[in-house]
Short mmCIF file of C-alpha atoms in Angstrom, two decimals:
data_model
loop_
_atom_site.label_atom_id
_atom_site.label_comp_id
_atom_site.label_asym_id
_atom_site.label_seq_id
_atom_site.Cartn_x
_atom_site.Cartn_y
_atom_site.Cartn_z
CA UNK K 1 -75.61 -12.61 -3.07
CA UNK K 2 -72.14 -11.47 -2.58
CA UNK K 3 -70.90 -7.95 -1.58
CA UNK K 4 -69.07 -6.21 -4.75
CA UNK K 5 -67.51 -4.10 -2.32
CA UNK K 6 -66.25 -7.15 -0.04
CA UNK K 7 -64.91 -9.21 -2.84
CA UNK K 8 -63.09 -6.10 -4.32
CA UNK K 9 -61.90 -5.61 -0.97
CA UNK K 10 -60.44 -9.33 0.10
CA UNK K 11 -59.02 -8.97 -4.29
CA UNK K 12 -56.80 -5.89 -3.21
CA UNK K 13 -55.54 -7.51 0.09
CA UNK K 14 -54.90 -10.63 -2.46
CA UNK K 15 -52.86 -8.21 -4.93
CA UNK K 16 -51.07 -6.31 -2.35
CA UNK K 17 -49.93 -9.87 -0.43
CA UNK K 18 -48.62 -10.44 -3.96
CA UNK K 19 -47.21 -7.94 -4.53
CA UNK K 20 -45.05 -7.73 -0.96
CA UNK K 21 -43.98 -11.66 -1.85
CA UNK K 22 -42.93 -10.33 -4.91
CA UNK K 23 -40.82 -7.82 -3.71
CA UNK K 24 -39.46 -10.25 -1.04
CA UNK K 25 -37.83 -12.84 -3.44
CA UNK K 26 -37.32 -10.28 -5.86
CA UNK K 27 -33.78 -9.57 -4.47
CA UNK K 28 -33.26 -13.30 -3.91
CA UNK K 29 -33.58 -14.10 -8.00
CA UNK K 30 -31.48 -10.91 -8.25
CA UNK K 31 -28.66 -12.48 -6.56
CA UNK K 32 -28.89 -16.09 -7.85
CA UNK K 33 -28.96 -14.55 -11.16
CA UNK K 34 -25.34 -12.82 -9.58
CA UNK K 35 -24.03 -16.08 -8.67
CA UNK K 36 -24.78 -17.78 -12.27
CA UNK K 37 -23.21 -14.78 -14.01
CA UNK K 38 -20.26 -14.62 -12.02
CA UNK K 39 -19.43 -18.65 -12.65
CA UNK K 40 -21.04 -19.12 -16.72
CA UNK K 41 -19.76 -15.29 -18.43
CA UNK K 42 -18.00 -13.31 -15.81
CA UNK K 43 -14.24 -13.53 -17.26
CA UNK K 44 -11.26 -14.97 -14.33
CA UNK K 45 -8.77 -15.41 -16.06
CA UNK K 46 -8.25 -12.52 -18.67
CA UNK K 47 -4.40 -11.44 -20.03
CA UNK K 48 -2.52 -9.99 -17.43
CA UNK K 49 0.15 -8.11 -18.68
CA UNK K 50 3.33 -6.54 -16.62
CA UNK K 51 2.50 -3.96 -14.12
CA UNK K 52 5.97 -1.79 -14.34
CA UNK K 53 8.99 -1.95 -16.90
CA UNK K 54 12.28 -3.78 -16.49
CA UNK K 55 12.89 -7.97 -15.38
CA UNK K 56 10.07 -9.33 -14.08
CA UNK K 57 11.03 -12.30 -11.59
CA UNK K 58 9.80 -15.31 -9.52
CA UNK K 59 11.22 -16.50 -6.28
CA UNK K 60 10.03 -18.82 -3.31
CA UNK K 61 9.78 -18.81 0.43
CA UNK K 62 8.20 -18.87 3.89
CA UNK K 63 5.66 -16.43 1.80
CA UNK K 64 5.23 -18.59 -0.70
CA UNK K 65 6.01 -17.83 -4.10
CA UNK K 66 6.42 -13.96 -4.82
CA UNK K 67 7.01 -12.08 -8.20
CA UNK K 68 9.07 -8.53 -8.16
CA UNK K 69 9.82 -5.70 -10.69
CA UNK K 70 13.15 -4.75 -11.20
CA UNK K 71 14.39 -2.30 -13.58
CA UNK K 72 18.24 0.22 -13.19
CA UNK K 73 19.49 3.25 -15.13
CA UNK K 74 19.86 2.41 -18.83
CA UNK K 75 22.99 0.34 -19.60
CA UNK K 76 23.75 3.10 -21.87
CA UNK K 77 23.93 5.99 -19.52
CA UNK K 78 27.49 5.95 -18.35
CA UNK K 79 26.21 8.59 -15.68
CA UNK K 80 23.86 7.28 -14.11
CA UNK K 81 24.65 3.88 -13.74
CA UNK K 82 27.73 5.11 -12.09
CA UNK K 83 25.57 7.51 -9.53
CA UNK K 84 23.41 4.63 -9.01
CA UNK K 85 26.42 2.78 -7.95
CA UNK K 86 26.80 4.68 -5.47
CA UNK K 87 23.00 4.36 -3.94
CA UNK K 88 21.24 1.55 -2.04
CA UNK K 89 18.88 -0.01 -4.05
CA UNK K 90 15.12 1.03 -3.22
CA UNK K 91 12.09 -1.29 -2.79
CA UNK K 92 8.68 -0.42 -3.02
CA UNK K 93 5.52 -1.45 -2.04
CA UNK K 94 1.70 -1.84 -3.34
CA UNK K 95 -1.26 -1.13 -1.45
CA UNK K 96 -3.78 -3.63 0.12
CA UNK K 97 -6.95 -3.79 -1.99
CA UNK K 98 -9.73 -5.56 -4.29
CA UNK K 99 -6.99 -4.45 -7.29
CA UNK K 100 -3.34 -3.65 -5.85
CA UNK K 101 -1.14 -4.01 -8.05
CA UNK K 102 2.45 -2.92 -8.61
CA UNK K 103 1.06 -0.71 -11.10
CA UNK K 104 -0.16 1.82 -8.38
CA UNK K 105 3.77 2.74 -7.69
CA UNK K 106 4.26 3.17 -11.04
CA UNK K 107 4.78 6.63 -11.28
CA UNK K 108 8.29 6.40 -8.42
CA UNK K 109 9.56 3.23 -9.93
CA UNK K 110 10.11 4.60 -13.23
CA UNK K 111 11.43 8.09 -11.83
CA UNK K 112 14.13 5.94 -9.50
CA UNK K 113 15.01 3.43 -12.20
CA UNK K 114 16.71 6.13 -13.98
CA UNK K 115 18.61 7.01 -11.50
CA UNK K 116 19.28 3.79 -9.21
CA UNK K 117 18.23 0.23 -8.84
CA UNK K 118 14.67 -0.22 -8.26
CA UNK K 119 12.71 -3.49 -6.81
CA UNK K 120 8.52 -3.46 -7.12
CA UNK K 121 7.41 -6.20 -4.37
CA UNK K 122 4.10 -8.26 -5.67
CA UNK K 123 2.62 -9.24 -2.30
CA UNK K 124 1.09 -12.42 -1.34
CA UNK K 125 -2.36 -12.71 -2.93
CA UNK K 126 -1.76 -10.02 -5.72
CA UNK K 127 -0.04 -9.52 -9.31
CA UNK K 128 1.98 -12.92 -10.03
CA UNK K 129 3.06 -13.59 -6.53
CA UNK K 130 0.49 -16.86 -5.16
CA UNK K 131 -3.02 -16.49 -4.71
CA UNK K 132 -3.81 -19.53 -3.50
CA UNK K 133 -6.43 -19.73 -1.18
CA UNK K 134 -4.87 -19.62 2.11
CA UNK K 135 -4.51 -17.40 6.10
CA UNK K 136 -4.28 -13.70 5.05
CA UNK K 137 -2.09 -11.69 7.66
CA UNK K 138 0.81 -8.66 9.03
CA UNK K 139 2.86 -11.86 9.68
CA UNK K 140 2.73 -13.63 5.61
CA UNK K 141 3.24 -9.91 4.68
CA UNK K 142 5.98 -9.50 6.60
CA UNK K 143 7.80 -12.08 5.91
CA UNK K 144 7.12 -10.93 2.20
CA UNK K 145 8.99 -8.12 2.51
CA UNK K 146 12.36 -9.94 4.60
CA UNK K 147 12.00 -12.62 1.75
CA UNK K 148 12.73 -9.79 -0.93
CA UNK K 149 14.96 -8.13 0.92
CA UNK K 150 17.14 -11.34 1.23
CA UNK K 151 16.54 -11.53 -2.06
CA UNK K 152 17.71 -7.43 -2.66
CA UNK K 153 20.83 -8.73 -0.32
CA UNK K 154 21.47 -12.24 -2.50
CA UNK K 155 21.83 -9.68 -5.32
CA UNK K 156 23.63 -6.63 -4.16
CA UNK K 157 25.48 -7.65 -1.18
CA UNK K 158 24.97 -6.75 2.31
CA UNK K 159 24.03 -3.13 2.75
CA UNK K 160 21.37 -0.76 3.75
CA UNK K 161 18.08 -0.25 1.60
CA UNK K 162 15.39 2.49 1.49
CA UNK K 163 12.38 1.05 1.30
CA UNK K 164 8.75 2.71 0.80
CA UNK K 165 4.96 1.51 1.24
CA UNK K 166 1.83 2.46 0.32
CA UNK K 167 -1.03 2.85 2.54
CA UNK K 168 -1.81 -0.74 4.54
CA UNK K 169 1.31 -1.76 3.14
CA UNK K 170 3.19 0.93 5.87
CA UNK K 171 1.98 -1.98 8.41
CA UNK K 172 3.47 -4.29 7.18
CA UNK K 173 6.91 -2.40 6.05
CA UNK K 174 7.10 -0.72 9.76
CA UNK K 175 6.79 -4.42 11.96
CA UNK K 176 10.45 -5.20 9.31
CA UNK K 177 11.88 -2.18 9.84
CA UNK K 178 11.40 -2.85 13.33
CA UNK K 179 11.90 -6.93 13.36
CA UNK K 180 15.52 -6.07 11.30
CA UNK K 181 16.32 -2.16 10.76
CA UNK K 182 20.21 -2.88 9.89
CA UNK K 183 18.59 -4.20 6.50
CA UNK K 184 16.69 -0.55 5.84
CA UNK K 185 18.46 3.36 6.02
CA UNK K 186 15.24 4.55 5.20
CA UNK K 187 11.44 4.31 5.05
CA UNK K 188 9.12 5.98 3.78
CA UNK K 189 5.28 5.79 4.05
CA UNK K 190 2.89 7.37 2.05
CA UNK K 191 -0.86 7.36 3.52
CA UNK K 192 0.08 5.29 6.18
CA UNK K 193 -2.92 3.60 7.93
CA UNK K 194 -2.98 2.87 11.76
CA UNK K 195 -2.55 6.40 12.85
CA UNK K 196 -6.70 7.37 12.22
CA UNK K 197 -8.70 8.45 15.43
CA UNK K 198 -9.91 5.36 16.20
CA UNK K 199 -6.35 4.70 17.87
CA UNK K 200 -4.32 4.81 19.38
CA UNK K 201 -3.64 0.54 18.98
CA UNK K 202 -1.24 -0.94 21.31
CA UNK K 203 -3.29 -5.00 21.65
CA UNK K 204 -1.22 -7.69 22.08
CA UNK K 205 2.12 -8.29 20.08
CA UNK K 206 1.15 -9.23 16.63
CA UNK K 207 -2.67 -9.31 16.83
CA UNK K 208 -5.44 -8.03 14.06
CA UNK K 209 -8.87 -6.96 14.36
CA UNK K 210 -9.84 -9.77 12.89
CA UNK K 211 -13.85 -10.43 12.18
CA UNK K 212 -14.54 -13.84 11.81
CA UNK K 213 -17.95 -13.05 11.00
CA UNK K 214 -17.71 -10.70 8.22
CA UNK K 215 -15.27 -12.50 6.80
CA UNK K 216 -17.48 -15.75 6.67
CA UNK K 217 -20.36 -13.62 5.13
CA UNK K 218 -17.82 -11.85 2.29
CA UNK K 219 -15.95 -15.98 1.28
CA UNK K 220 -18.73 -17.92 2.04
CA UNK K 221 -17.69 -20.47 -0.95
CA UNK K 222 -21.94 -20.63 -2.93
CA UNK K 223 -20.58 -16.51 -3.11
CA UNK K 224 -17.97 -15.20 -2.21
CA UNK K 225 -16.27 -14.69 -6.00
CA UNK K 226 -19.92 -13.84 -7.07
CA UNK K 227 -19.84 -10.87 -4.77
CA UNK K 228 -16.03 -10.20 -5.29
CA UNK K 229 -17.02 -9.80 -8.75
CA UNK K 230 -19.56 -7.26 -7.74
CA UNK K 231 -16.94 -4.85 -5.87
CA UNK K 232 -14.73 -5.72 -9.30
CA UNK K 233 -16.99 -4.44 -12.33
CA UNK K 234 -15.55 -1.77 -14.10
CA UNK K 235 -18.34 0.77 -12.41
CA UNK K 236 -16.88 -0.58 -8.76
CA UNK K 237 -13.39 -0.17 -10.00
CA UNK K 238 -13.63 3.28 -10.92
CA UNK K 239 -15.96 4.41 -7.66
CA UNK K 240 -13.17 3.11 -5.36
CA UNK K 241 -10.77 5.03 -7.47
CA UNK K 242 -12.85 8.31 -7.31
CA UNK K 243 -12.77 7.57 -3.66
CA UNK K 244 -8.92 6.82 -2.92
CA UNK K 245 -8.46 10.43 -5.31
CA UNK K 246 -11.56 12.43 -3.79
CA UNK K 247 -11.47 13.84 -7.00
CA UNK K 248 -12.89 11.89 -10.45
CA UNK K 249 -9.86 12.85 -12.26
CA UNK K 250 -8.24 9.36 -11.32
CA UNK K 251 -5.17 7.65 -13.76
CA UNK K 252 -6.73 5.36 -16.03
CA UNK K 253 -3.74 3.58 -16.76
CA UNK K 254 -4.82 2.09 -13.32
CA UNK K 255 -8.18 2.14 -13.71
CA UNK K 256 -7.82 -0.36 -16.52
CA UNK K 257 -5.17 -2.42 -14.46
CA UNK K 258 -7.39 -3.18 -11.36
CA UNK K 259 -10.20 -4.92 -13.61
CA UNK K 260 -7.22 -6.90 -15.49
CA UNK K 261 -5.68 -7.80 -11.83
CA UNK K 262 -8.70 -8.55 -9.86
CA UNK K 263 -10.21 -10.85 -12.74
CA UNK K 264 -8.13 -14.05 -12.30
CA UNK K 265 -7.54 -17.29 -10.64
CA UNK K 266 -7.98 -17.03 -6.99
CA UNK K 267 -7.96 -13.12 -6.89
CA UNK K 268 -10.80 -13.06 -3.89
CA UNK K 269 -8.53 -14.64 -1.57
CA UNK K 270 -6.33 -11.74 0.09
CA UNK K 271 -9.22 -9.07 -0.43
CA UNK K 272 -11.67 -11.00 1.69
CA UNK K 273 -8.92 -11.23 4.14
CA UNK K 274 -8.70 -7.72 4.06
CA UNK K 275 -12.21 -6.35 4.15
CA UNK K 276 -12.63 -8.79 6.64
CA UNK K 277 -10.18 -6.30 9.41
CA UNK K 278 -7.43 -9.67 8.94
CA UNK K 279 -4.49 -7.58 7.66
CA UNK K 280 -5.00 -5.46 10.08
CA UNK K 281 -2.59 -5.31 13.51
CA UNK K 282 -3.52 -4.56 16.55
CA UNK K 283 -0.72 -3.51 17.83
CA UNK K 284 0.71 -0.50 14.84
CA UNK K 285 1.19 2.03 17.05
CA UNK K 286 3.51 0.49 18.62
CA UNK K 287 5.47 -0.82 15.81
CA UNK K 288 5.75 3.30 14.43
CA UNK K 289 6.68 4.25 17.92
CA UNK K 290 9.69 1.64 17.83
CA UNK K 291 10.88 2.65 14.66
CA UNK K 292 14.66 4.05 14.89
CA UNK K 293 15.34 4.21 11.22
CA UNK K 294 14.86 7.65 9.30
CA UNK K 295 11.44 7.87 8.27
CA UNK K 296 9.47 10.30 5.50
CA UNK K 297 5.84 10.01 6.12
CA UNK K 298 3.72 11.71 3.26
CA UNK K 299 -0.21 12.15 2.56
CA UNK K 300 -3.30 13.85 1.19
CA UNK K 301 -6.33 16.30 2.18
CA UNK K 302 -8.91 14.40 0.12
CA UNK K 303 -11.08 11.67 -0.52
CA UNK K 304 -11.72 8.77 2.12
CA UNK K 305 -7.89 8.72 3.60
CA UNK K 306 -7.32 12.18 5.26
CA UNK K 307 -7.58 10.25 8.49
CA UNK K 308 -4.04 11.08 10.47
CA UNK K 309 -5.12 12.00 14.00
CA UNK K 310 -2.68 10.27 15.52
CA UNK K 311 0.21 11.18 13.62
CA UNK K 312 1.21 14.26 16.30
CA UNK K 313 1.82 11.13 18.60
CA UNK K 314 5.14 10.95 16.06
CA UNK K 315 5.26 14.12 14.93
CA UNK K 316 8.00 15.05 17.37
CA UNK K 317 10.09 12.38 16.69
CA UNK K 318 13.58 12.83 15.48
CA UNK K 319 13.62 10.10 13.11
CA UNK K 320 9.92 11.45 11.59
CA UNK K 321 9.94 14.07 8.49
CA UNK K 322 5.94 14.22 7.40
CA UNK K 323 5.06 16.02 4.33
CA UNK K 324 1.24 17.03 3.22
CA UNK K 325 0.15 17.39 -0.23
CA UNK K 326 -3.05 18.99 -1.45
CA UNK K 327 -4.14 15.51 -3.47
CA UNK K 328 -5.93 13.14 -2.52
CA UNK K 329 -4.35 9.10 -1.23
CA UNK K 330 -1.78 8.73 -3.80
CA UNK K 331 -0.16 11.83 -4.11
CA UNK K 332 2.55 9.95 -5.99
CA UNK K 333 -0.12 10.16 -9.22
CA UNK K 334 -1.08 13.71 -9.51
CA UNK K 335 2.09 15.33 -7.64
CA UNK K 336 4.45 13.18 -9.71
CA UNK K 337 7.07 15.31 -9.87
CA UNK K 338 6.91 17.08 -6.76
CA UNK K 339 6.42 13.79 -4.42
CA UNK K 340 9.46 11.65 -6.43
CA UNK K 341 11.95 15.18 -5.63
CA UNK K 342 10.56 15.24 -1.67
CA UNK K 343 12.02 11.58 -1.38
CA UNK K 344 15.54 12.23 -3.84
CA UNK K 345 15.67 15.10 -1.12
CA UNK K 346 14.51 12.78 2.04
CA UNK K 347 17.75 10.19 0.47
CA UNK K 348 20.14 12.81 -0.59
CA UNK K 349 19.93 14.15 2.92
CA UNK K 350 20.75 10.74 4.89
CA UNK K 351 23.86 11.03 2.36
CA UNK K 352 25.11 13.12 3.31
CA UNK K 353 24.41 12.36 6.98
CA UNK K 354 26.40 9.81 6.71
CA UNK K 355 29.35 11.35 4.28
CA UNK K 356 29.75 14.03 7.25
CA UNK K 357 29.64 11.44 9.86
CA UNK K 358 32.20 9.40 7.51
CA UNK K 359 34.53 12.31 7.32
CA UNK K 360 34.40 13.72 10.73
CA UNK K 361 35.43 10.35 11.99
CA UNK K 362 38.15 10.35 9.96
CA UNK K 363 39.11 13.85 10.86
CA UNK K 364 39.52 13.07 15.05
CA UNK K 365 41.89 9.94 13.31
CA UNK K 366 44.17 12.19 12.37
CA UNK K 367 43.72 14.78 15.50
CA UNK K 368 41.98 17.16 13.16
CA UNK K 369 38.99 18.74 14.65
CA UNK K 370 35.75 17.60 12.33
CA UNK K 371 32.08 18.70 13.40
CA UNK K 372 29.69 15.47 12.29
CA UNK K 373 26.23 16.42 11.24
CA UNK K 374 23.01 14.29 12.45
CA UNK K 375 23.96 10.69 12.66
CA UNK K 376 21.70 8.80 10.38
CA UNK K 377 18.99 7.75 12.59
CA UNK K 378 18.05 10.93 13.04
CA UNK K 379 18.22 12.34 9.26
CA UNK K 380 14.53 13.49 9.75
CA UNK K 381 16.24 16.89 11.68
CA UNK K 382 19.03 17.14 8.26
CA UNK K 383 16.18 17.50 6.03
CA UNK K 384 15.18 21.15 7.10
CA UNK K 385 14.90 22.21 3.80
CA UNK K 386 10.82 23.39 3.07
CA UNK K 387 10.44 24.26 -0.52
CA UNK K 388 8.14 23.53 -3.22
CA UNK K 389 8.18 19.85 -2.24
CA UNK K 390 11.28 19.32 0.31
CA UNK K 391 10.75 17.16 2.70
CA UNK K 392 10.56 19.23 5.66
CA UNK K 393 12.08 18.43 9.85
CA UNK K 394 8.67 17.35 11.81
CA UNK K 395 7.92 20.74 13.74
CA UNK K 396 8.11 22.44 9.97
CA UNK K 397 5.96 19.59 8.05
CA UNK K 398 2.37 21.01 8.44
CA UNK K 399 0.87 18.22 8.78
CA UNK K 400 -3.11 18.65 10.30
CA UNK K 401 -3.24 14.78 11.01
#
């Protein structure tokens, strides 16, 4: 006779093991389902409108096909046009992330275009620039900046420009300015990477922090695009922007553009190199220390991007000016007018310094006496203006990084 209790225990064990097997299989089934959904139902070629007003142009160079936007004072605004002719061109460069685009510099671009010629570059792998499968490295991004500067000089002639970059792209801009200092009047770095408490970074020249295993795990052909799609749902895009802002009050236009630009052919290639660490330079502390052009560094205090511990290495340097905002990592959106005013005053200080040097030179030639202000290489000192939103000297910046 069969013991019913034994049979019940046996049935319970069987049911339990079946449940465990089901739980173990469920993630695999879900993953396969998402891979299939990504391939069959998620759009990968949405209509992508221009990120910025003005002209959108393409060019070819060592970094492949590059796209950029450009605009300037309206043709009917004669006063602004004359003023713009006295200012050097301004180059703006977006950050690097899974859905980066030139839209990130829109608040700066739209204000600057009223008074000077402004350019906004789309880096390789983003926007309308080439998104082919290739190695995305700091060298590729730096070469793209050099190509853009060559294009600006072709249009405007020789002469240094002002340039501004966001977050990780600050590393590429800094490297370009070290390699070709004569091409820059100044650079502005917004929430720059490479100044965190894990540094300093004095690695071999042009080495990076790439992690092959991590890169391979994300980019494996069977599931790579599906993983990228999971990172770029509308829910995910909002989540990451809220971490960037340190607030739920994100820019809704940027959020919408993030979804569109991340659903394009080849959109995953550059971001996978970013996630894998290949776009972060191991020698960036040395690069920052080698900068000789005037530098304005700005950052916020909210969100996930607030560690600027090693900024103190640079804070006392005469060519560095620092400004902190009560914002997240994209102050150009949260305090747009104050942010632009800070930079305009920084740039005006450079012009005043250059004029003072010229006047002093003419005075010496005619036998007159004159005292020049700080040379352009020390223009950070001329920024001791303080006040609401104004650039300050490195010693007065109040940076906590």
